[in-house]
Structures are given as structure tokens and as C-alpha cells.
CSV table of C-alpha atoms and ligand atoms in Angstrom, one decimal:
chain,number,residue,atom,x,y,z
A,1,MET,CA,33.7,7.2,1.8
A,2,GLY,CA,33.8,8.6,5.4
A,3,GLU,CA,33.9,6.7,8.6
A,4,LYS,CA,31.4,4.0,9.3
A,5,THR,CA,28.7,4.4,12.0
A,6,ASP,CA,28.3,1.8,14.6
A,7,ALA,CA,24.6,1.1,15.3
A,8,LEU,CA,22.6,-0.1,18.1
A,9,VAL,CA,19.2,-2.0,17.2
A,10,ILE,CA,16.6,-2.1,20.1
A,11,GLY,CA,14.4,-5.4,20.2
A,12,GLY,CA,14.7,-9.0,19.6
A,13,GLY,CA,12.1,-10.3,17.1
A,14,GLY,CA,12.1,-11.2,13.5
A,15,ARG,CA,11.6,-7.6,12.5
A,16,GLU,CA,14.8,-6.8,14.3
A,17,HIS,CA,16.6,-9.7,12.8
A,18,ALA,CA,15.6,-8.5,9.2
A,19,ILE,CA,16.6,-5.0,10.2
A,20,VAL,CA,20.1,-6.2,11.5
A,21,HIS,CA,20.5,-8.3,8.5
A,22,ALA,CA,19.8,-5.2,6.3
A,23,LEU,CA,22.2,-3.0,8.2
A,24,SER,CA,24.9,-5.6,8.1
A,25,LYS,CA,25.2,-5.2,4.3
A,26,SER,CA,25.4,-1.4,4.4
A,27,ASN,CA,28.4,0.6,3.4
A,28,VAL,CA,27.9,3.1,6.1
A,29,ILE,CA,27.3,1.2,9.2
A,30,GLY,CA,30.1,-0.3,11.0
A,31,LYS,CA,29.7,-2.6,14.1
A,32,ILE,CA,26.2,-3.5,15.0
A,33,HIS,CA,25.0,-4.0,18.5
A,34,CYS,CA,21.7,-5.2,19.5
A,35,ALA,CA,19.7,-5.3,22.8
A,36,PRO,CA,18.4,-8.0,23.6
A,37,GLY,CA,18.7,-9.7,20.3
A,38,ASN,CA,18.2,-13.4,19.8
A,39,PRO,CA,20.4,-16.3,18.7
A,40,GLY,CA,19.9,-15.5,14.9
A,41,ILE,CA,20.9,-11.8,15.5
A,42,ALA,CA,23.7,-12.8,17.6
A,43,GLU,CA,25.4,-14.3,14.4
A,44,LEU,CA,25.4,-10.8,12.8
A,45,ALA,CA,25.5,-8.4,15.9
A,46,ARG,CA,27.0,-8.2,19.3
A,47,THR,CA,24.1,-8.7,21.5
A,48,HIS,CA,23.5,-7.2,25.0
A,49,GLY,CA,21.2,-8.2,27.9
A,50,ALA,CA,20.1,-4.7,28.5
A,51,ASP,CA,16.3,-4.3,28.7
A,52,PRO,CA,14.6,-1.8,26.2
A,53,GLY,CA,12.3,-0.7,28.9
A,54,ASP,CA,15.3,0.3,31.1
A,55,ILE,CA,16.2,3.6,29.5
A,56,GLU,CA,19.2,4.3,31.8
A,57,ALA,CA,20.7,0.9,30.8
A,58,ILE,CA,20.3,1.5,27.1
A,59,ARG,CA,21.9,5.0,27.6
A,60,ALA,CA,24.8,3.4,29.4
A,61,LEU,CA,25.3,0.8,26.8
A,62,CYS,CA,25.6,3.4,24.1
A,63,ALA,CA,28.1,5.4,26.1
A,64,ASP,CA,30.2,2.5,27.1
A,65,ASN,CA,30.4,1.4,23.2
A,66,GLY,CA,30.6,4.7,21.7
A,67,ILE,CA,27.4,4.3,19.8
A,68,LYS,CA,26.0,7.3,18.1
A,69,PHE,CA,23.2,5.7,16.1
A,70,ALA,CA,20.2,3.8,17.3
A,71,LEU,CA,17.3,2.3,15.6
A,72,ILE,CA,14.4,1.3,18.0
A,73,GLY,CA,12.2,-1.6,16.7
A,74,PRO,CA,9.2,-2.1,19.2
A,75,GLU,CA,6.7,0.5,20.1
A,76,ALA,CA,6.7,0.2,23.9
A,77,PRO,CA,10.2,1.8,24.2
A,78,LEU,CA,9.2,4.4,21.9
A,79,VAL,CA,5.9,5.3,23.7
A,80,SER,CA,7.8,5.5,27.0
A,81,GLY,CA,10.3,8.0,25.6
A,82,LEU,CA,13.5,6.0,24.8
A,83,ALA,CA,14.2,8.1,21.7
A,84,ASP,CA,14.0,11.4,23.5
A,85,ALA,CA,16.3,10.1,26.1
A,86,LEU,CA,19.0,9.0,23.7
A,87,ARG,CA,18.6,12.1,21.5
A,88,GLY,CA,19.2,14.1,24.7
A,89,ALA,CA,22.4,12.1,25.0
A,90,GLY,CA,23.6,13.2,21.5
A,91,ILE,CA,22.6,10.0,19.7
A,92,ALA,CA,21.0,10.0,16.2
A,93,VAL,CA,17.8,8.0,16.8
A,94,PHE,CA,15.6,6.3,14.2
A,95,GLY,CA,12.2,6.3,15.8
A,96,PRO,CA,10.0,9.1,17.2
A,97,GLY,CA,10.0,10.7,20.7
A,98,ALA,CA,7.1,10.0,23.1
A,99,LYS,CA,4.8,12.7,21.6
A,100,GLY,CA,5.1,11.3,18.1
A,101,ALA,CA,4.8,7.7,19.4
A,102,MET,CA,1.3,8.7,20.5
A,103,LEU,CA,0.1,8.0,16.9
A,104,GLU,CA,0.4,4.4,18.1
A,105,GLY,CA,0.3,4.8,21.8
A,106,SER,CA,-3.2,6.2,22.0
A,107,LYS,CA,-5.8,5.5,19.5
A,108,ALA,CA,-8.0,8.4,20.9
A,109,PHE,CA,-5.1,10.6,20.1
A,110,SER,CA,-4.4,9.1,16.5
A,111,LYS,CA,-8.1,9.4,15.4
A,112,ALA,CA,-8.5,13.1,16.7
A,113,PHE,CA,-5.2,13.8,15.0
A,114,MET,CA,-6.6,12.4,11.8
A,115,ALA,CA,-9.7,14.4,12.2
A,116,ARG,CA,-7.7,17.6,12.7
A,117,HIS,CA,-5.7,17.2,9.7
A,118,GLY,CA,-8.2,15.8,7.2
A,119,ILE,CA,-6.7,12.5,6.9
A,120,PRO,CA,-9.3,9.9,5.7
A,121,THR,CA,-10.3,7.4,8.4
A,122,ALA,CA,-13.5,5.7,9.6
A,123,PRO,CA,-15.9,8.2,11.5
A,124,PHE,CA,-15.5,7.5,15.2
A,125,ASP,CA,-16.4,8.4,18.9
A,126,ILE,CA,-14.1,8.5,21.8
A,127,CYS,CA,-15.7,7.1,24.8
A,128,ARG,CA,-15.1,7.1,28.6
A,129,THR,CA,-18.3,6.0,30.2
A,130,GLU,CA,-20.9,3.2,29.5
A,131,ASP,CA,-23.6,5.9,28.4
A,132,GLU,CA,-21.0,7.2,25.8
A,133,CYS,CA,-20.4,3.7,24.7
A,134,ALA,CA,-24.2,2.9,24.4
A,135,ALA,CA,-24.9,6.2,22.3
A,136,ALA,CA,-21.8,5.4,20.0
A,137,LEU,CA,-23.1,2.0,19.4
A,138,ALA,CA,-26.7,3.0,18.8
A,139,LYS,CA,-25.5,5.1,15.9
A,140,ARG,CA,-24.0,2.1,14.2
A,141,LYS,CA,-24.8,-1.3,12.7
A,142,PRO,CA,-22.8,-4.5,13.1
A,143,PRO,CA,-20.2,-5.4,12.8
A,144,PHE,CA,-19.0,-3.1,15.8
A,145,VAL,CA,-15.6,-1.9,16.1
A,146,ILE,CA,-14.3,-1.3,19.6
A,147,LYS,CA,-10.6,-0.3,20.1
A,148,ALA,CA,-8.8,0.2,23.5
A,149,ASP,CA,-7.1,3.5,23.5
A,150,GLY,CA,-3.6,2.3,24.8
A,151,LEU,CA,-0.9,-0.4,23.6
A,152,ALA,CA,-2.4,-3.8,24.0
A,153,ALA,CA,0.0,-6.0,22.0
A,154,GLY,CA,-2.4,-6.5,19.2
A,155,LYS,CA,-5.4,-7.6,21.6
A,156,GLY,CA,-6.9,-4.3,21.6
A,157,VAL,CA,-9.4,-4.4,18.8
A,158,PHE,CA,-12.9,-6.1,19.1
A,159,LEU,CA,-15.2,-6.7,16.2
A,160,PRO,CA,-18.4,-8.1,17.6
A,161,ASP,CA,-21.5,-8.7,15.5
A,162,ASP,CA,-24.0,-8.6,18.6
A,163,ARG,CA,-24.9,-5.4,20.2
A,164,GLY,CA,-25.2,-7.0,23.7
A,165,GLU,CA,-21.8,-8.5,23.3
A,166,ALA,CA,-20.5,-5.1,22.1
A,167,MET,CA,-21.9,-3.6,25.4
A,168,GLU,CA,-20.3,-6.2,27.5
A,169,ILE,CA,-16.8,-5.8,25.8
A,170,CYS,CA,-17.1,-2.0,26.5
A,171,ARG,CA,-17.8,-2.8,30.2
A,172,GLY,CA,-14.9,-5.1,30.5
A,173,LEU,CA,-12.5,-2.5,28.9
A,174,LEU,CA,-13.9,0.5,30.8
A,175,SER,CA,-13.5,-1.1,34.2
A,176,GLY,CA,-9.9,-2.1,33.6
A,177,GLU,CA,-10.8,-5.8,33.8
A,178,THR,CA,-9.9,-6.7,30.2
A,179,LEU,CA,-6.8,-4.8,29.5
A,180,GLY,CA,-6.0,-2.6,32.7
A,181,ASP,CA,-5.6,1.1,32.0
A,182,SER,CA,-5.2,0.6,28.1
A,183,GLY,CA,-8.9,0.0,28.0
A,184,ARG,CA,-10.3,2.9,30.1
A,185,THR,CA,-10.7,5.1,27.1
A,186,LEU,CA,-12.3,3.5,24.0
A,187,VAL,CA,-12.6,4.3,20.3
A,188,ILE,CA,-15.9,3.2,18.6
A,189,GLU,CA,-15.8,3.5,14.8
A,190,ASP,CA,-17.5,2.5,11.6
A,191,TYR,CA,-16.6,-0.9,10.2
A,192,LEU,CA,-14.4,-0.6,7.0
A,193,HIS,CA,-15.0,-3.1,4.2
A,194,GLY,CA,-12.1,-3.8,1.8
A,195,LYS,CA,-8.6,-5.1,1.5
A,196,GLU,CA,-5.9,-4.1,4.0
A,197,LEU,CA,-2.4,-2.9,2.9
A,198,THR,CA,0.6,-1.9,4.9
A,199,VAL,CA,2.6,1.1,3.6
A,200,LEU,CA,5.8,1.9,5.5
A,201,ALA,CA,7.4,5.3,4.9
A,202,LEU,CA,10.9,6.3,6.2
A,203,THR,CA,11.0,9.9,7.2
A,204,ASP,CA,13.0,12.5,8.8
A,205,GLY,CA,10.2,14.8,9.4
A,206,GLU,CA,10.3,16.6,6.2
A,207,THR,CA,11.2,14.3,3.5
A,208,PHE,CA,9.9,10.7,3.2
A,209,LYS,CA,10.6,7.7,1.2
A,210,ILE,CA,8.0,5.0,0.5
A,211,LEU,CA,9.0,1.3,0.9
A,212,PRO,CA,7.2,-1.2,-1.3
A,213,PRO,CA,3.7,-2.0,-0.1
A,214,SER,CA,3.0,-5.2,1.9
A,215,ARG,CA,0.2,-7.2,3.2
A,216,ASP,CA,0.0,-9.0,6.6
A,217,HIS,CA,-2.1,-11.9,7.5
A,218,LYS,CA,-3.6,-11.3,11.2
A,219,ARG,CA,-5.6,-14.5,11.7
A,220,ALA,CA,-3.9,-17.6,13.3
A,221,TYR,CA,-5.4,-20.2,10.9
A,222,ASP,CA,-5.9,-20.9,7.1
A,223,GLY,CA,-8.7,-19.1,5.5
A,224,ASP,CA,-8.3,-16.1,7.8
A,225,ARG,CA,-9.9,-17.9,10.5
A,226,GLY,CA,-9.3,-18.0,14.2
A,227,PRO,CA,-8.1,-15.3,16.6
A,228,ASN,CA,-6.1,-12.3,15.8
A,229,THR,CA,-2.3,-12.6,16.0
A,230,GLY,CA,0.7,-10.3,15.7
A,231,GLY,CA,0.8,-11.3,12.3
A,232,MET,CA,1.4,-15.0,10.7
A,233,GLY,CA,2.9,-14.0,7.3
A,234,ALA,CA,3.2,-11.3,4.7
A,235,TYR,CA,4.2,-10.6,1.2
A,236,SER,CA,5.8,-7.7,-0.8
A,237,PRO,CA,5.1,-6.1,-3.0
A,238,VAL,CA,1.2,-6.1,-3.3
A,239,CYS,CA,-0.2,-5.7,-6.8
A,240,LEU,CA,-2.3,-2.5,-6.5
A,241,PRO,CA,-4.4,-0.5,-9.1
A,242,GLY,CA,-2.2,2.4,-10.6
A,243,GLY,CA,-2.1,5.6,-8.5
A,244,VAL,CA,-2.7,4.1,-5.1
A,245,ILE,CA,0.8,4.5,-3.6
A,246,ALA,CA,1.0,8.3,-5.1
A,247,ARG,CA,-2.4,8.7,-3.5
A,248,VAL,CA,-1.3,7.3,-0.1
A,249,ALA,CA,1.5,9.7,-0.2
A,250,ASP,CA,-0.8,12.7,-1.0
A,251,GLU,CA,-3.8,11.8,1.1
A,252,VAL,CA,-2.1,10.4,4.1
A,253,MET,CA,1.7,10.8,4.4
A,254,LYS,CA,2.0,14.4,3.4
A,255,PRO,CA,-0.8,15.7,5.7
A,256,THR,CA,0.5,13.5,8.6
A,257,LEU,CA,3.9,15.0,8.4
A,258,SER,CA,2.6,18.5,8.0
A,259,GLY,CA,0.0,17.9,10.9
A,260,LEU,CA,3.0,16.7,13.1
A,261,ALA,CA,5.1,19.6,12.1
A,262,SER,CA,2.3,22.1,12.8
A,263,GLU,CA,1.9,20.5,16.3
A,264,GLY,CA,5.4,21.0,17.0
A,265,ILE,CA,6.1,17.1,17.0
A,266,GLU,CA,9.5,16.0,15.4
A,267,TYR,CA,9.1,12.7,13.9
A,268,ARG,CA,12.1,10.7,12.6
A,269,GLY,CA,11.9,7.0,11.8
A,270,VAL,CA,9.2,5.0,10.1
A,271,LEU,CA,5.6,5.5,9.8
A,272,TYR,CA,3.5,2.5,9.4
A,273,MET,CA,0.3,3.2,7.7
A,274,GLY,CA,-2.3,0.4,8.1
A,275,LEU,CA,-4.8,1.1,5.4
A,276,MET,CA,-8.0,0.0,4.1
A,277,LEU,CA,-8.9,-0.2,0.5
A,278,ALA,CA,-12.4,-0.2,-0.4
A,279,GLU,CA,-13.4,-2.2,-3.4
A,280,THR,CA,-15.0,0.4,-5.5
A,281,GLY,CA,-13.5,-0.9,-8.7
A,282,GLY,CA,-11.1,1.6,-10.3
A,283,ASN,CA,-11.5,4.4,-7.9
A,284,ALA,CA,-10.2,2.8,-4.7
A,285,GLU,CA,-11.2,4.7,-1.6
A,286,ILE,CA,-8.3,4.8,1.0
A,287,SER,CA,-8.9,4.9,4.7
A,288,VAL,CA,-6.3,4.7,7.7
A,289,VAL,CA,-7.1,1.8,9.9
A,290,GLU,CA,-4.2,2.5,12.1
A,291,TYR,CA,-0.8,4.2,12.4
A,292,ASN,CA,2.2,2.3,13.9
A,293,VAL,CA,5.4,4.3,14.7
A,294,ARG,CA,7.7,1.6,13.9
A,295,PHE,CA,8.3,-1.1,11.3
A,296,GLY,CA,5.6,-4.0,10.9
A,297,ASP,CA,6.3,-7.4,12.0
A,298,PRO,CA,6.2,-9.7,9.9
A,299,GLU,CA,6.0,-7.1,7.0
A,300,THR,CA,9.5,-5.9,7.5
A,301,GLN,CA,10.9,-9.3,6.9
A,302,ALA,CA,9.2,-9.3,3.4
A,303,VAL,CA,9.9,-5.7,2.6
A,304,LEU,CA,13.7,-5.1,3.3
A,305,PRO,CA,15.2,-8.2,1.4
A,306,LEU,CA,13.6,-6.3,-1.8
A,307,LEU,CA,15.7,-3.1,-1.4
A,308,LEU,CA,18.3,-2.6,-4.0
A,309,GLY,CA,19.9,0.5,-2.2
A,310,ASP,CA,21.6,0.9,1.1
A,311,PHE,CA,19.1,0.5,4.0
A,312,GLY,CA,21.7,1.5,6.5
A,313,ARG,CA,22.3,5.0,4.8
A,314,LEU,CA,18.5,5.6,4.5
A,315,ALA,CA,17.9,4.6,8.2
A,316,LEU,CA,21.0,6.8,9.4
A,317,SER,CA,19.8,9.7,7.2
A,318,ALA,CA,16.4,9.6,8.6
A,319,ALA,CA,17.8,9.8,12.1
A,320,GLU,CA,20.2,12.5,11.3
A,321,GLY,CA,17.8,14.6,9.4
A,322,THR,CA,19.2,14.5,5.9
A,323,LEU,CA,16.9,12.0,4.1
A,324,ARG,CA,16.8,14.7,1.4
A,325,GLY,CA,20.0,13.7,0.1
A,326,CYS,CA,19.3,9.9,-0.2
A,327,PRO,CA,18.1,8.7,-3.7
A,328,ASP,CA,14.5,7.4,-3.9
A,329,ILE,CA,13.9,3.7,-2.9
A,330,GLU,CA,14.4,1.2,-5.6
A,331,TYR,CA,13.5,-2.5,-5.2
A,332,GLY,CA,13.2,-5.6,-7.1
A,333,GLY,CA,11.7,-9.0,-7.1
A,334,ASN,CA,9.2,-10.5,-4.6
A,335,ALA,CA,9.4,-11.7,-1.0
A,336,PHE,CA,7.2,-13.9,1.0
A,337,CYS,CA,7.4,-14.4,4.7
A,338,VAL,CA,5.9,-17.3,6.7
A,339,VAL,CA,5.7,-17.1,10.4
A,340,MET,CA,6.4,-20.5,12.2
A,341,ALA,CA,4.6,-20.4,15.4
A,342,SER,CA,4.4,-22.2,18.7
A,343,GLY,CA,1.3,-24.6,18.6
A,344,GLY,CA,-1.4,-22.8,20.7
A,345,TYR,CA,-0.3,-19.3,19.9
A,346,PRO,CA,-1.9,-16.6,20.5
A,347,GLY,CA,-3.1,-18.7,23.3
A,348,LYS,CA,-0.9,-20.7,25.8
A,349,PHE,CA,2.1,-22.7,24.1
A,350,ARG,CA,4.9,-24.7,25.3
A,351,LYS,CA,8.6,-23.3,25.1
A,352,SER,CA,12.0,-24.9,25.1
A,353,LEU,CA,11.3,-27.0,22.3
A,354,VAL,CA,14.3,-28.0,20.2
A,355,ILE,CA,14.4,-26.6,16.6
A,356,SER,CA,16.0,-28.5,13.9
A,357,GLY,CA,17.0,-27.7,10.3
A,358,LEU,CA,17.9,-23.9,10.9
A,359,ASP,CA,21.4,-24.5,9.4
A,360,ASP,CA,20.4,-26.3,6.3
A,361,GLU,CA,23.5,-26.2,4.0
A,362,ASP,CA,21.2,-27.3,1.1
A,363,ALA,CA,18.6,-24.6,1.7
A,364,PRO,CA,17.4,-22.8,-1.4
A,365,ALA,CA,19.3,-19.6,-2.3
A,366,GLY,CA,17.4,-16.6,-1.6
A,367,THR,CA,15.9,-17.9,1.7
A,368,PHE,CA,16.3,-16.3,5.0
A,369,VAL,CA,15.4,-17.6,8.4
A,370,TYR,CA,14.7,-14.7,10.8
A,371,HIS,CA,14.7,-15.6,14.6
A,372,ALA,CA,11.9,-14.2,16.7
A,373,GLY,CA,10.9,-16.4,19.7
A,374,THR,CA,14.0,-18.3,20.1
A,375,SER,CA,16.9,-18.7,22.7
A,376,ARG,CA,19.5,-21.3,23.4
A,377,ASN,CA,19.4,-24.1,25.9
A,378,ASP,CA,22.2,-25.2,28.2
A,379,ASP,CA,23.7,-27.5,25.6
A,380,GLY,CA,23.6,-24.5,22.9
A,381,SER,CA,20.7,-25.8,20.8
A,382,VAL,CA,18.4,-23.3,19.6
A,383,VAL,CA,14.9,-23.8,21.2
A,384,THR,CA,11.5,-22.0,21.1
A,385,ASN,CA,11.0,-19.1,23.5
A,386,GLY,CA,7.9,-17.3,22.2
A,387,GLY,CA,4.7,-17.5,20.1
A,388,ARG,CA,6.0,-16.5,16.8
A,389,VAL,CA,9.2,-18.5,16.5
A,390,LEU,CA,10.7,-17.9,13.1
A,391,SER,CA,10.0,-15.9,10.1
A,392,VAL,CA,10.8,-17.8,7.1
A,393,VAL,CA,11.3,-15.6,4.0
A,394,GLY,CA,11.6,-16.5,0.4
A,395,THR,CA,12.6,-14.3,-2.4
A,396,GLY,CA,12.3,-14.6,-6.0
A,397,GLY,CA,11.4,-13.0,-9.4
A,398,ASP,CA,7.8,-13.4,-9.0
A,399,PHE,CA,5.2,-14.0,-6.4
A,400,ALA,CA,5.0,-17.8,-6.9
A,401,ALA,CA,8.7,-18.3,-7.0
A,402,ALA,CA,9.1,-16.5,-3.8
A,403,ARG,CA,6.3,-18.4,-2.0
A,404,GLU,CA,7.7,-21.9,-3.3
A,405,LYS,CA,10.9,-21.0,-1.8
A,406,ALA,CA,9.7,-19.9,1.5
A,407,TYR,CA,7.6,-23.0,1.9
A,408,ALA,CA,10.6,-25.1,0.6
A,409,ARG,CA,12.8,-23.8,3.3
A,410,ILE,CA,10.0,-24.4,5.9
A,411,ALA,CA,9.9,-28.1,4.8
A,412,GLY,CA,13.3,-28.5,6.3
A,413,ILE,CA,12.6,-27.1,9.7
A,414,THR,CA,10.8,-28.8,12.7
A,415,PHE,CA,10.0,-28.4,16.2
A,416,GLU,CA,7.4,-30.1,18.2
A,417,ASN,CA,3.9,-28.6,18.0
A,418,MET,CA,4.9,-26.2,15.2
A,419,HIS,CA,2.1,-24.2,13.4
A,420,TYR,CA,2.2,-22.2,10.3
A,421,ARG,CA,-0.4,-20.9,7.8
A,422,ARG,CA,-0.2,-22.7,4.4
A,423,ASP,CA,-2.2,-20.0,2.6
A,424,ILE,CA,-0.2,-16.8,3.0
A,425,GLY,CA,-0.7,-14.6,-0.1
A,426,TRP,CA,-4.0,-16.4,-0.9
A,427,SER,CA,-5.8,-13.2,-1.7
A,428,GLU,CA,-3.1,-12.3,-4.3
A,429,GLU,CA,-4.3,-15.0,-6.7
B,1,AMP,P1,-5.8,-2.0,14.5
B,1,AMP,O1,-4.9,-2.6,15.8
B,1,AMP,O2,-6.4,-0.8,14.6
B,1,AMP,O3,-4.9,-2.2,13.3
B,1,AMP,O4,-6.8,-3.2,14.2
B,1,AMP,C1,-6.4,-4.6,14.1
B,1,AMP,C2,-7.2,-5.2,13.0
B,1,AMP,O5,-8.6,-4.9,13.2
B,1,AMP,C3,-6.9,-4.5,11.7
B,1,AMP,O6,-5.7,-4.9,11.1
B,1,AMP,C4,-8.2,-4.8,10.9
B,1,AMP,O7,-8.1,-6.1,10.4
B,1,AMP,C5,-9.3,-4.8,12.0
B,1,AMP,N1,-9.9,-3.5,12.1
B,1,AMP,C6,-9.7,-2.4,12.8
B,1,AMP,N2,-10.4,-1.3,12.5
B,1,AMP,C7,-11.3,-1.7,11.8
B,1,AMP,C8,-12.4,-1.0,11.0
B,1,AMP,N3,-12.7,0.3,11.3
B,1,AMP,N4,-13.0,-1.8,10.0
B,1,AMP,C9,-12.7,-3.1,10.0
B,1,AMP,N5,-11.7,-3.9,10.4
B,1,AMP,C10,-11.0,-3.0,11.3
B,2,LIG,N1,2.0,-6.7,11.4
B,2,LIG,C1,1.3,-5.9,12.2
B,2,LIG,C2,2.1,-4.9,13.1
B,2,LIG,O1,3.2,-5.0,13.0
B,2,LIG,O2,1.5,-4.3,13.7
């Protein structure tokens, strides 16, 4: 076995904690650094205060610590070109450059890309004026789907039932009032019925390896009610009709990779395929709802614990362009992630509330508590510091066992005003 490679993970959420955890078990990864990290990550990696938005600071961090491999967690630094800058400095990077990141950073770009390459997605119009919006809405019936072009931290999609309200939403977006520049271009598309599914694929631009399928729960409250959030829970794998994953590979992943290559866009990292499966019985219809150019949060927390192989080797090989030499992904068991959020999230919420029960020595085996919005206060206690505070994961031999373990672990954790969904995985029953 050759020398181990030190790694830098960019980000500080539950997704990055799960990534650092998976890397910490790798035979090919040496020391792990993380910027900015969080108190949970700090138990497994050396954390640094550098801001992921500050490209120079991250480049200096790599140079100062001899880091030759970086994995970028969140979308914003990818869209602003951090991967290009680090590659320019001779670092192997897991994560696409700014051009590839447009698949997430611009919905108008990604929809036009799918249209160019015959990738199934809802019929759409790209609108820059009120007249264009009115015409696009007139062609459709409710519910309407209106999407801001740019990054919007999960707040850029609107699904109004009423035509007048839809036009109001368009006006607010086009004027910049609702989301600033992110909303000055809009995508208006057909509403897709069916069940959502997340498929993540690791790729070096040529070869790809599909991770176990997962399902997120975006609404804040039980019964899929309330506002959309970044994700309140996830489980993996998802029970699917036979052949669906092979079709996702053939109908979505392969044409996406060949489309990127034909446009001269090098893509190394993970492609997140947000899909809708239409309920047409045996013959599911697959459409892409969205691409993301990074791991899903909280899907990652439910996917990585299932992997039987060396995640570090896969991630490093994707970054170095040698994924072809890696074995196919094998996984086993079930994992179930429940997000513990601050009361009020995704709206206003309090911070700095002490969290107890994190170091539970009697915690059920096969459970993990990934930190997201946490920090340490002056006396060293872990406190809340964000909307999504913790991702609590249970693993087990079947779906019910994994779920039971996740909720059993949650029962030992408390903080004031905490909120979590009691019905993660309901649609699987
Ligand atoms: P996106 O950011 O594009 O993934 O959209 C956020 C959420 O809005 C998705 O996860 C879906 O639940 C919903 N959504 C987006 N586009 C559509 C569509 N065309 N039809 C139905 N629901 C959609
Ligand atoms: N869980 C949805 C996302 O990561 O975009």
C-alpha cells in the first residue's frame, strides 16, 4: 500500500460530518482537515476557520498544510470556481469547476442542457420579462412551477395553484425583490406528478459509480406539510421497481456525461440527480427535477454509512481521474436519517441553546449523530447555531430496524424548542 493522502473537506454541515466520518475509515486517506467544520467534525479532523468563500484563504490553507486532495461539500464555492482555483494549484479536487457547477448554479442552463442532450425533464420556458412569464403560464394549468434561475438555498422554487398568485411571484422575482439577482431569469415548467428519488453518482467525467438510492423529505412538518426546507430526513436504499437504476444510468447519467464532454466541460465529483418517478405502474417514467453538483444533505448521511468499500478511495479516484480502476459500489443494510432542527426553522429560530445527550454511552450501536448547525459556547458546551442542528442516523438490517434506532437515539437528545419529523420514511410503508 502506498502513502496515504491528506484530505481537506470544505463545508461544515451534517453532510460534511458524514463525509469526514467516511473518509476517516479509509485506508488511503491520511490526515483530514476541514474548513470550517463544526464541533462534531472536530473530533475526527483538524478544523480551520478559513471561509470557503475566500478562494485565496483556502488555497493558502492547502499550501501551508501540504494538502493535495480537496473535497468540496457545498454548492456555493463550486459555483464560484473554488475547484478551478485549487486544480490550478495542482490539487486533486472532488467537485466540478465553475462551468460544470452551472448545472446547479443556473436552472436555465441546466434545463437547456437537458434539452440539448435529450435528457428527460419537464417541458419548460425560460422567461426574463413579465410578458414571457404570462405566455408561459397561459400554456399551463395549475399547479404552476416557477423556479429562480440562480442559487437560492432551497428557496427558489414556487408551486402556486392560482394564476394571479403565480404572476405576482414572477413579478417579485423578476424585479429582484424576492431573491435579488437569482430571480431575474425564471424557469416556468410543467408540474410533474409522482414520487421523488435522489440518485447520487460519483464520476471522474468518464466512468461513474452509482450510490444507493435515497429519498429526502423536504417539507418541515409531518404529513409533508408546511414550508420547504433543506431536508428534514432521508432514508436509503429506496425500494424501486426493477430496472429503474439501470434506466437512470442509461437515460440520465450517460447522456449527462457525454453532453458535458461534448461541451468541453470536465466534471469530477458527484452528480446529484433529483428525479421524479411517474406512477404508471410497471413502466415508471423518469424525469430530472434538478441536478445538484454536490452530495445531498441529508441524503448523504443516510447513504455513506451503507457503503461496504473504501469511500476515500472512490472519492480520491474520482478527483484524480482514475475511477475506472475502482471496484463497483457495494452496500448493505438500511440507514435512516432524521434531522433535529431549531423550532421555527425554516423561518426565524433562536440560537445558542445547550444540547444535551450527545455523548450517550448507552446509545444504541449502529447510530451516528452528525453535527450540522452546532457550535461550542464559552464553557465548552455544544449549543445550537443553525436551523438544521443535528442529523441523527440509525442503521440496521432492515428499514424498520434502522428507523427504530434513529428515533431511539433521538429520544436521548434534547435542546430547547427542538423540532423533528416523526414520520420520516412514511411513504415507504
Ligand atoms: P428543485 O430545487 O428544482 O429540486 O425543486 C425543489 C422541489 O420542488 C423539488 O424537490 C420538488 O419537490 C418540487 N418541484 C420542482 N420542480 C417540480 C416539478 N416540475 N413538478 C413538481 N414538483 C416540482
Ligand atoms: N436534500 C436536498 C439537497 O441536498 O439539495
